[in-house]
Amino acid sequence: MRNVCQLLLVLVLAQSVLNAASEYRLSEYLGLQWSGEMISFPVTFPAKACRELRVVTADGVPVVFQATEIARHPDGSVKTARVYVKTDLAPEQTIVFRVLDDKAAKGVTP
């Protein structure tokens, strides 16, 4: 039984590393049009989950971004960062940004 529990824990941890991504939703509730707005948000990853950052939309379309305040784990993987993107937002619109490992993002097709 103990070996089964250990195996399940390893599978759960492996799955979280393989799917290392942070999803951020930006929603407009005021009925206004926003154009060329610079937004930022923090991201955090567990060790070994993310070597290089990449930002995509919910549909997998790459997004131009800048990252600052990048801290790394001892293994060199990204621990935390602040991501900046410039975006437009229509009234009542919601946009989803996914921040993930660049290797994982290369498998995402728009």
C-alpha positions as semicolon CSV with decimal commas, in nm:
position;residue;x (nm);y (nm);z (nm)
1;M;0,000;0,000;0,000
2;R;0,282;0,239;0,085
3;N;0,442;0,185;-0,259
4;V;0,110;0,261;-0,430
5;C;0,078;0,588;-0,236
6;Q;0,435;0,684;-0,325
7;L;0,370;0,606;-0,692
8;L;0,052;0,815;-0,692
9;L;0,241;1,105;-0,533
10;V;0,513;1,082;-0,800
11;L;0,251;1,077;-1,078
12;V;0,072;1,379;-0,932
13;L;0,399;1,571;-0,900
14;A;0,509;1,470;-1,251
15;Q;0,176;1,582;-1,392
16;S;0,204;1,920;-1,221
17;V;0,555;1,966;-1,362
18;L;0,451;1,856;-1,711
19;N;0,153;2,093;-1,708
20;A;0,338;2,381;-1,547
21;A;0,144;2,682;-1,659
22;S;-0,016;2,982;-1,503
23;E;-0,345;3,108;-1,642
24;Y;-0,457;3,468;-1,600
25;R;-0,801;3,600;-1,691
26;L;-0,857;3,966;-1,768
27;S;-1,225;4,062;-1,769
28;E;-1,393;4,394;-1,851
29;Y;-1,697;4,468;-1,633
30;L;-1,737;4,845;-1,676
31;G;-1,861;4,847;-2,036
32;L;-1,554;5,038;-2,158
33;Q;-1,315;4,988;-2,449
34;W;-0,951;4,960;-2,341
35;S;-0,680;5,000;-2,606
36;G;-0,308;4,942;-2,578
37;E;-0,322;4,883;-2,204
38;M;-0,008;4,752;-2,033
39;I;-0,093;4,496;-1,768
40;S;0,131;4,289;-1,544
41;F;0,091;3,990;-1,320
42;P;0,319;3,768;-1,111
43;V;0,395;3,406;-1,199
44;T;0,533;3,129;-0,981
45;F;0,658;2,785;-1,083
46;P;0,785;2,486;-0,885
47;A;1,147;2,379;-0,932
48;K;1,230;2,218;-1,268
49;A;0,891;2,319;-1,415
50;C;0,991;2,613;-1,633
51;R;1,327;2,693;-1,791
52;E;1,215;2,986;-2,006
53;L;0,888;3,178;-2,008
54;R;0,643;3,198;-2,294
55;V;0,301;3,366;-2,305
56;V;0,014;3,247;-2,524
57;T;-0,359;3,316;-2,545
58;A;-0,615;3,052;-2,452
59;D;-0,611;2,955;-2,823
60;G;-0,233;2,907;-2,817
61;V;-0,148;3,224;-3,010
62;P;0,192;3,361;-2,897
63;V;0,181;3,695;-2,714
64;V;0,460;3,953;-2,708
65;F;0,564;4,002;-2,345
66;Q;0,839;4,123;-2,118
67;A;0,939;3,964;-1,790
68;T;1,114;4,135;-1,501
69;E;1,203;4,049;-1,144
70;I;1,296;3,696;-1,256
71;A;1,410;3,473;-0,969
72;R;1,540;3,124;-1,029
73;H;1,550;2,802;-0,832
74;P;1,896;2,653;-0,756
75;D;1,852;2,424;-1,062
76;G;1,821;2,733;-1,287
77;S;1,448;2,700;-1,357
78;V;1,217;3,000;-1,318
79;K;1,083;3,039;-0,965
80;T;0,899;3,373;-0,991
81;A;0,869;3,661;-1,237
82;R;0,649;3,956;-1,323
83;V;0,507;3,935;-1,677
84;Y;0,398;4,241;-1,877
85;V;0,173;4,229;-2,183
86;K;0,008;4,504;-2,387
87;T;-0,351;4,431;-2,479
88;D;-0,687;4,564;-2,595
89;L;-1,007;4,475;-2,417
90;A;-1,359;4,530;-2,550
91;P;-1,663;4,590;-2,327
92;E;-1,766;4,271;-2,143
93;Q;-1,472;4,079;-2,296
94;T;-1,253;3,828;-2,113
95;I;-0,902;3,748;-2,234
96;V;-0,700;3,454;-2,104
97;F;-0,322;3,455;-2,098
98;R;-0,124;3,139;-2,027
99;V;0,234;3,165;-1,904
100;L;0,421;2,841;-1,950
101;D;0,756;2,683;-2,015
102;D;0,886;2,770;-2,359
103;K;0,937;2,399;-2,435
104;A;0,574;2,325;-2,351
105;A;0,453;2,623;-2,555
106;K;0,628;2,499;-2,868
107;G;0,381;2,211;-2,872
108;V;0,089;2,456;-2,867
109;T;-0,050;2,533;-3,210
110;P;-0,262;2,839;-3,279
